[in-house]
Amino acid sequence: MGDGAFDFWNAVIKHWPTTHHQHCWIHKTVNVLNKVLKSVQSRIEEMLHDIWM
């Protein structure tokens, strides 16, 4: 995981080209919440937090 660390990812890609990129839980949560209705966002956020914890 290396959010915003572009030099880091350039080095990872160079040395381990099959490595998968992954966002941190905060960015993952924000991405999911941006895709769902506002009326269910708080419940989904709680559920994602339960998964993370």
PDB file of N, CA, C and O in Angstrom:
ATOM      1  N   MET A   1       0.853  -1.164   0.000  1.00  0.00           N
ATOM      2  CA  MET A   1       0.000   0.000   0.000  1.00  0.00           C
ATOM      3  C   MET A   1       0.899   1.226   0.000  1.00  0.00           C
ATOM      4  O   MET A   1       1.847   1.304   0.753  1.00  0.00           O
ATOM      5  N   GLY A   2       0.613   2.172  -0.832  1.00  0.00           N
ATOM      6  CA  GLY A   2       1.434   3.361  -0.896  1.00  0.00           C
ATOM      7  C   GLY A   2       0.685   4.524  -1.510  1.00  0.00           C
ATOM      8  O   GLY A   2       1.029   4.978  -2.588  1.00  0.00           O
ATOM      9  N   ASP A   3      -0.358   4.966  -0.860  1.00  0.00           N
ATOM     10  CA  ASP A   3      -1.181   6.052  -1.389  1.00  0.00           C
ATOM     11  C   ASP A   3      -0.362   7.314  -1.589  1.00  0.00           C
ATOM     12  O   ASP A   3       0.282   7.809  -0.680  1.00  0.00           O
ATOM     13  N   GLY A   4      -0.383   7.825  -2.805  1.00  0.00           N
ATOM     14  CA  GLY A   4       0.283   9.077  -3.104  1.00  0.00           C
ATOM     15  C   GLY A   4       1.800   8.991  -3.220  1.00  0.00           C
ATOM     16  O   GLY A   4       2.447   9.987  -3.489  1.00  0.00           O
ATOM     17  N   ALA A   5       2.365   7.828  -3.015  1.00  0.00           N
ATOM     18  CA  ALA A   5       3.821   7.673  -3.059  1.00  0.00           C
ATOM     19  C   ALA A   5       4.232   7.200  -4.449  1.00  0.00           C
ATOM     20  O   ALA A   5       4.540   6.038  -4.666  1.00  0.00           O
ATOM     21  N   PHE A   6       4.235   8.128  -5.408  1.00  0.00           N
ATOM     22  CA  PHE A   6       4.459   7.766  -6.796  1.00  0.00           C
ATOM     23  C   PHE A   6       5.847   7.184  -7.033  1.00  0.00           C
ATOM     24  O   PHE A   6       6.005   6.241  -7.809  1.00  0.00           O
ATOM     25  N   ASP A   7       6.863   7.733  -6.402  1.00  0.00           N
ATOM     26  CA  ASP A   7       8.213   7.184  -6.556  1.00  0.00           C
ATOM     27  C   ASP A   7       8.282   5.764  -6.020  1.00  0.00           C
ATOM     28  O   ASP A   7       8.928   4.894  -6.589  1.00  0.00           O
ATOM     29  N   PHE A   8       7.578   5.538  -4.932  1.00  0.00           N
ATOM     30  CA  PHE A   8       7.520   4.198  -4.353  1.00  0.00           C
ATOM     31  C   PHE A   8       6.918   3.220  -5.355  1.00  0.00           C
ATOM     32  O   PHE A   8       7.467   2.152  -5.600  1.00  0.00           O
ATOM     33  N   TRP A   9       5.776   3.592  -5.953  1.00  0.00           N
ATOM     34  CA  TRP A   9       5.116   2.688  -6.899  1.00  0.00           C
ATOM     35  C   TRP A   9       5.942   2.494  -8.156  1.00  0.00           C
ATOM     36  O   TRP A   9       5.940   1.401  -8.736  1.00  0.00           O
ATOM     37  N   ASN A  10       6.652   3.500  -8.600  1.00  0.00           N
ATOM     38  CA  ASN A  10       7.539   3.336  -9.755  1.00  0.00           C
ATOM     39  C   ASN A  10       8.617   2.294  -9.460  1.00  0.00           C
ATOM     40  O   ASN A  10       8.933   1.462 -10.313  1.00  0.00           O
ATOM     41  N   ALA A  11       9.153   2.337  -8.257  1.00  0.00           N
ATOM     42  CA  ALA A  11      10.178   1.361  -7.867  1.00  0.00           C
ATOM     43  C   ALA A  11       9.578  -0.037  -7.742  1.00  0.00           C
ATOM     44  O   ALA A  11      10.186  -1.022  -8.182  1.00  0.00           O
ATOM     45  N   VAL A  12       8.396  -0.131  -7.172  1.00  0.00           N
ATOM     46  CA  VAL A  12       7.737  -1.436  -7.026  1.00  0.00           C
ATOM     47  C   VAL A  12       7.473  -2.050  -8.392  1.00  0.00           C
ATOM     48  O   VAL A  12       7.763  -3.232  -8.623  1.00  0.00           O
ATOM     49  N   ILE A  13       6.919  -1.258  -9.301  1.00  0.00           N
ATOM     50  CA  ILE A  13       6.618  -1.756 -10.645  1.00  0.00           C
ATOM     51  C   ILE A  13       7.893  -2.214 -11.360  1.00  0.00           C
ATOM     52  O   ILE A  13       7.900  -3.237 -12.040  1.00  0.00           O
ATOM     53  N   LYS A  14       8.953  -1.461 -11.171  1.00  0.00           N
ATOM     54  CA  LYS A  14      10.220  -1.808 -11.822  1.00  0.00           C
ATOM     55  C   LYS A  14      10.763  -3.140 -11.313  1.00  0.00           C
ATOM     56  O   LYS A  14      11.221  -3.982 -12.089  1.00  0.00           O
ATOM     57  N   HIS A  15      10.728  -3.348  -9.999  1.00  0.00           N
ATOM     58  CA  HIS A  15      11.339  -4.532  -9.403  1.00  0.00           C
ATOM     59  C   HIS A  15      10.389  -5.714  -9.269  1.00  0.00           C
ATOM     60  O   HIS A  15      10.820  -6.865  -9.275  1.00  0.00           O
ATOM     61  N   TRP A  16       9.108  -5.447  -9.100  1.00  0.00           N
ATOM     62  CA  TRP A  16       8.097  -6.500  -8.961  1.00  0.00           C
ATOM     63  C   TRP A  16       6.903  -6.159  -9.861  1.00  0.00           C
ATOM     64  O   TRP A  16       5.863  -5.706  -9.376  1.00  0.00           O
ATOM     65  N   PRO A  17       7.012  -6.391 -11.151  1.00  0.00           N
ATOM     66  CA  PRO A  17       5.986  -5.943 -12.104  1.00  0.00           C
ATOM     67  C   PRO A  17       4.611  -6.586 -11.911  1.00  0.00           C
ATOM     68  O   PRO A  17       3.614  -6.038 -12.384  1.00  0.00           O
ATOM     69  N   THR A  18       4.517  -7.701 -11.229  1.00  0.00           N
ATOM     70  CA  THR A  18       3.211  -8.343 -11.045  1.00  0.00           C
ATOM     71  C   THR A  18       2.522  -7.925  -9.747  1.00  0.00           C
ATOM     72  O   THR A  18       1.438  -8.407  -9.444  1.00  0.00           O
ATOM     73  N   THR A  19       3.155  -7.028  -8.984  1.00  0.00           N
ATOM     74  CA  THR A  19       2.574  -6.560  -7.727  1.00  0.00           C
ATOM     75  C   THR A  19       1.294  -5.778  -7.993  1.00  0.00           C
ATOM     76  O   THR A  19       1.224  -4.950  -8.888  1.00  0.00           O
ATOM     77  N   HIS A  20       0.260  -6.049  -7.196  1.00  0.00           N
ATOM     78  CA  HIS A  20      -1.013  -5.345  -7.324  1.00  0.00           C
ATOM     79  C   HIS A  20      -1.013  -4.097  -6.446  1.00  0.00           C
ATOM     80  O   HIS A  20      -0.508  -4.118  -5.323  1.00  0.00           O
ATOM     81  N   HIS A  21      -1.603  -3.031  -6.959  1.00  0.00           N
ATOM     82  CA  HIS A  21      -1.725  -1.797  -6.188  1.00  0.00           C
ATOM     83  C   HIS A  21      -2.933  -1.900  -5.273  1.00  0.00           C
ATOM     84  O   HIS A  21      -3.927  -2.523  -5.628  1.00  0.00           O
ATOM     85  N   GLN A  22      -2.836  -1.278  -4.119  1.00  0.00           N
ATOM     86  CA  GLN A  22      -3.936  -1.325  -3.167  1.00  0.00           C
ATOM     87  C   GLN A  22      -4.034   0.006  -2.450  1.00  0.00           C
ATOM     88  O   GLN A  22      -3.033   0.543  -1.992  1.00  0.00           O
ATOM     89  N   HIS A  23      -5.240   0.527  -2.339  1.00  0.00           N
ATOM     90  CA  HIS A  23      -5.466   1.754  -1.581  1.00  0.00           C
ATOM     91  C   HIS A  23      -5.629   1.431  -0.103  1.00  0.00           C
ATOM     92  O   HIS A  23      -5.986   0.314   0.258  1.00  0.00           O
ATOM     93  N   CYS A  24      -5.410   2.402   0.735  1.00  0.00           N
ATOM     94  CA  CYS A  24      -5.641   2.217   2.162  1.00  0.00           C
ATOM     95  C   CYS A  24      -7.148   2.130   2.404  1.00  0.00           C
ATOM     96  O   CYS A  24      -7.962   2.446   1.546  1.00  0.00           O
ATOM     97  N   TRP A  25      -7.533   1.724   3.604  1.00  0.00           N
ATOM     98  CA  TRP A  25      -8.949   1.554   3.921  1.00  0.00           C
ATOM     99  C   TRP A  25      -9.709   2.858   3.829  1.00  0.00           C
ATOM    100  O   TRP A  25     -10.892   2.873   3.469  1.00  0.00           O
ATOM    101  N   ILE A  26      -9.089   3.963   4.139  1.00  0.00           N
ATOM    102  CA  ILE A  26      -9.783   5.254   4.050  1.00  0.00           C
ATOM    103  C   ILE A  26     -10.163   5.534   2.606  1.00  0.00           C
ATOM    104  O   ILE A  26     -11.310   5.873   2.305  1.00  0.00           O
ATOM    105  N   HIS A  27      -9.221   5.355   1.686  1.00  0.00           N
ATOM    106  CA  HIS A  27      -9.507   5.602   0.275  1.00  0.00           C
ATOM    107  C   HIS A  27     -10.485   4.587  -0.289  1.00  0.00           C
ATOM    108  O   HIS A  27     -11.351   4.920  -1.095  1.00  0.00           O
ATOM    109  N   LYS A  28     -10.382   3.342   0.132  1.00  0.00           N
ATOM    110  CA  LYS A  28     -11.336   2.329  -0.317  1.00  0.00           C
ATOM    111  C   LYS A  28     -12.742   2.690   0.136  1.00  0.00           C
ATOM    112  O   LYS A  28     -13.697   2.599  -0.623  1.00  0.00           O
ATOM    113  N   THR A  29     -12.867   3.096   1.397  1.00  0.00           N
ATOM    114  CA  THR A  29     -14.177   3.459   1.940  1.00  0.00           C
ATOM    115  C   THR A  29     -14.765   4.644   1.191  1.00  0.00           C
ATOM    116  O   THR A  29     -15.940   4.634   0.811  1.00  0.00           O
ATOM    117  N   VAL A  30     -13.964   5.661   0.958  1.00  0.00           N
ATOM    118  CA  VAL A  30     -14.433   6.840   0.234  1.00  0.00           C
ATOM    119  C   VAL A  30     -14.893   6.452  -1.171  1.00  0.00           C
ATOM    120  O   VAL A  30     -15.941   6.911  -1.639  1.00  0.00           O
ATOM    121  N   ASN A  31     -14.142   5.592  -1.846  1.00  0.00           N
ATOM    122  CA  ASN A  31     -14.512   5.160  -3.186  1.00  0.00           C
ATOM    123  C   ASN A  31     -15.852   4.428  -3.187  1.00  0.00           C
ATOM    124  O   ASN A  31     -16.685   4.637  -4.069  1.00  0.00           O
ATOM    125  N   VAL A  32     -16.073   3.565  -2.211  1.00  0.00           N
ATOM    126  CA  VAL A  32     -17.342   2.841  -2.124  1.00  0.00           C
ATOM    127  C   VAL A  32     -18.474   3.810  -1.821  1.00  0.00           C
ATOM    128  O   VAL A  32     -19.531   3.778  -2.466  1.00  0.00           O
ATOM    129  N   LEU A  33     -18.288   4.681  -0.847  1.00  0.00           N
ATOM    130  CA  LEU A  33     -19.354   5.594  -0.441  1.00  0.00           C
ATOM    131  C   LEU A  33     -19.742   6.557  -1.558  1.00  0.00           C
ATOM    132  O   LEU A  33     -20.901   6.983  -1.642  1.00  0.00           O
ATOM    133  N   ASN A  34     -18.806   6.891  -2.425  1.00  0.00           N
ATOM    134  CA  ASN A  34     -19.116   7.755  -3.562  1.00  0.00           C
ATOM    135  C   ASN A  34     -20.032   7.089  -4.580  1.00  0.00           C
ATOM    136  O   ASN A  34     -20.628   7.764  -5.415  1.00  0.00           O
ATOM    137  N   LYS A  35     -20.163   5.765  -4.514  1.00  0.00           N
ATOM    138  CA  LYS A  35     -20.949   5.015  -5.493  1.00  0.00           C
ATOM    139  C   LYS A  35     -22.349   4.641  -5.003  1.00  0.00           C
ATOM    140  O   LYS A  35     -23.129   4.085  -5.758  1.00  0.00           O
ATOM    141  N   VAL A  36     -22.661   4.923  -3.744  1.00  0.00           N
ATOM    142  CA  VAL A  36     -23.967   4.511  -3.210  1.00  0.00           C
ATOM    143  C   VAL A  36     -24.818   5.736  -2.865  1.00  0.00           C
ATOM    144  O   VAL A  36     -24.315   6.857  -2.762  1.00  0.00           O
ATOM    145  N   LEU A  37     -26.105   5.492  -2.685  1.00  0.00           N
ATOM    146  CA  LEU A  37     -27.037   6.560  -2.333  1.00  0.00           C
ATOM    147  C   LEU A  37     -26.679   7.174  -0.990  1.00  0.00           C
ATOM    148  O   LEU A  37     -26.248   6.475  -0.067  1.00  0.00           O
ATOM    149  N   LYS A  38     -26.881   8.469  -0.870  1.00  0.00           N
ATOM    150  CA  LYS A  38     -26.579   9.179   0.384  1.00  0.00           C
ATOM    151  C   LYS A  38     -27.358   8.584   1.559  1.00  0.00           C
ATOM    152  O   LYS A  38     -26.878   8.552   2.679  1.00  0.00           O
ATOM    153  N   SER A  39     -28.570   8.108   1.286  1.00  0.00           N
ATOM    154  CA  SER A  39     -29.428   7.592   2.356  1.00  0.00           C
ATOM    155  C   SER A  39     -28.874   6.325   3.015  1.00  0.00           C
ATOM    156  O   SER A  39     -29.249   6.003   4.136  1.00  0.00           O
ATOM    157  N   VAL A  40     -27.982   5.608   2.352  1.00  0.00           N
ATOM    158  CA  VAL A  40     -27.422   4.381   2.922  1.00  0.00           C
ATOM    159  C   VAL A  40     -25.939   4.495   3.254  1.00  0.00           C
ATOM    160  O   VAL A  40     -25.339   3.546   3.763  1.00  0.00           O
ATOM    161  N   GLN A  41     -25.346   5.637   2.996  1.00  0.00           N
ATOM    162  CA  GLN A  41     -23.900   5.790   3.197  1.00  0.00           C
ATOM    163  C   GLN A  41     -23.470   5.550   4.635  1.00  0.00           C
ATOM    164  O   GLN A  41     -22.465   4.882   4.873  1.00  0.00           O
ATOM    165  N   SER A  42     -24.216   6.067   5.595  1.00  0.00           N
ATOM    166  CA  SER A  42     -23.778   5.913   6.993  1.00  0.00           C
ATOM    167  C   SER A  42     -23.781   4.453   7.418  1.00  0.00           C
ATOM    168  O   SER A  42     -22.867   3.992   8.103  1.00  0.00           O
ATOM    169  N   ARG A  43     -24.799   3.705   6.998  1.00  0.00           N
ATOM    170  CA  ARG A  43     -24.864   2.280   7.350  1.00  0.00           C
ATOM    171  C   ARG A  43     -23.743   1.494   6.663  1.00  0.00           C
ATOM    172  O   ARG A  43     -23.099   0.648   7.278  1.00  0.00           O
ATOM    173  N   ILE A  44     -23.506   1.785   5.410  1.00  0.00           N
ATOM    174  CA  ILE A  44     -22.434   1.097   4.687  1.00  0.00           C
ATOM    175  C   ILE A  44     -21.083   1.436   5.281  1.00  0.00           C
ATOM    176  O   ILE A  44     -20.217   0.578   5.420  1.00  0.00           O
ATOM    177  N   GLU A  45     -20.906   2.686   5.672  1.00  0.00           N
ATOM    178  CA  GLU A  45     -19.643   3.082   6.305  1.00  0.00           C
ATOM    179  C   GLU A  45     -19.419   2.297   7.596  1.00  0.00           C
ATOM    180  O   GLU A  45     -18.311   1.831   7.872  1.00  0.00           O
ATOM    181  N   GLU A  46     -20.469   2.119   8.383  1.00  0.00           N
ATOM    182  CA  GLU A  46     -20.357   1.329   9.610  1.00  0.00           C
ATOM    183  C   GLU A  46     -19.971  -0.119   9.296  1.00  0.00           C
ATOM    184  O   GLU A  46     -19.121  -0.704   9.970  1.00  0.00           O
ATOM    185  N   MET A  47     -20.606  -0.683   8.267  1.00  0.00           N
ATOM    186  CA  MET A  47     -20.321  -2.060   7.897  1.00  0.00           C
ATOM    187  C   MET A  47     -18.879  -2.217   7.404  1.00  0.00           C
ATOM    188  O   MET A  47     -18.208  -3.191   7.760  1.00  0.00           O
ATOM    189  N   LEU A  48     -18.417  -1.269   6.605  1.00  0.00           N
ATOM    190  CA  LEU A  48     -17.033  -1.326   6.132  1.00  0.00           C
ATOM    191  C   LEU A  48     -16.057  -1.177   7.290  1.00  0.00           C
ATOM    192  O   LEU A  48     -15.002  -1.830   7.318  1.00  0.00           O
ATOM    193  N   HIS A  49     -16.403  -0.340   8.246  1.00  0.00           N
ATOM    194  CA  HIS A  49     -15.550  -0.188   9.424  1.00  0.00           C
ATOM    195  C   HIS A  49     -15.486  -1.474  10.208  1.00  0.00           C
ATOM    196  O   HIS A  49     -14.420  -1.868  10.698  1.00  0.00           O
ATOM    197  N   ASP A  50     -16.628  -2.167  10.326  1.00  0.00           N
ATOM    198  CA  ASP A  50     -16.640  -3.464  11.021  1.00  0.00           C
ATOM    199  C   ASP A  50     -15.733  -4.468  10.329  1.00  0.00           C
ATOM    200  O   ASP A  50     -15.027  -5.238  10.985  1.00  0.00           O
ATOM    201  N   ILE A  51     -15.742  -4.471   9.000  1.00  0.00           N
ATOM    202  CA  ILE A  51     -14.859  -5.362   8.244  1.00  0.00           C
ATOM    203  C   ILE A  51     -13.405  -5.023   8.520  1.00  0.00           C
ATOM    204  O   ILE A  51     -12.579  -5.907   8.782  1.00  0.00           O
ATOM    205  N   TRP A  52     -13.085  -3.734   8.461  1.00  0.00           N
ATOM    206  CA  TRP A  52     -11.718  -3.270   8.658  1.00  0.00           C
ATOM    207  C   TRP A  52     -11.204  -3.614  10.049  1.00  0.00           C
ATOM    208  O   TRP A  52     -10.047  -3.994  10.219  1.00  0.00           O
ATOM    209  N   MET A  53     -12.066  -3.468  11.036  1.00  0.00           N
ATOM    210  CA  MET A  53     -11.637  -3.740  12.411  1.00  0.00           C
ATOM    211  C   MET A  53     -11.634  -5.245  12.676  1.00  0.00           C
ATOM    212  O   MET A  53     -11.089  -5.726  13.572  1.00  0.00           O
TER     213      MET A  53
END
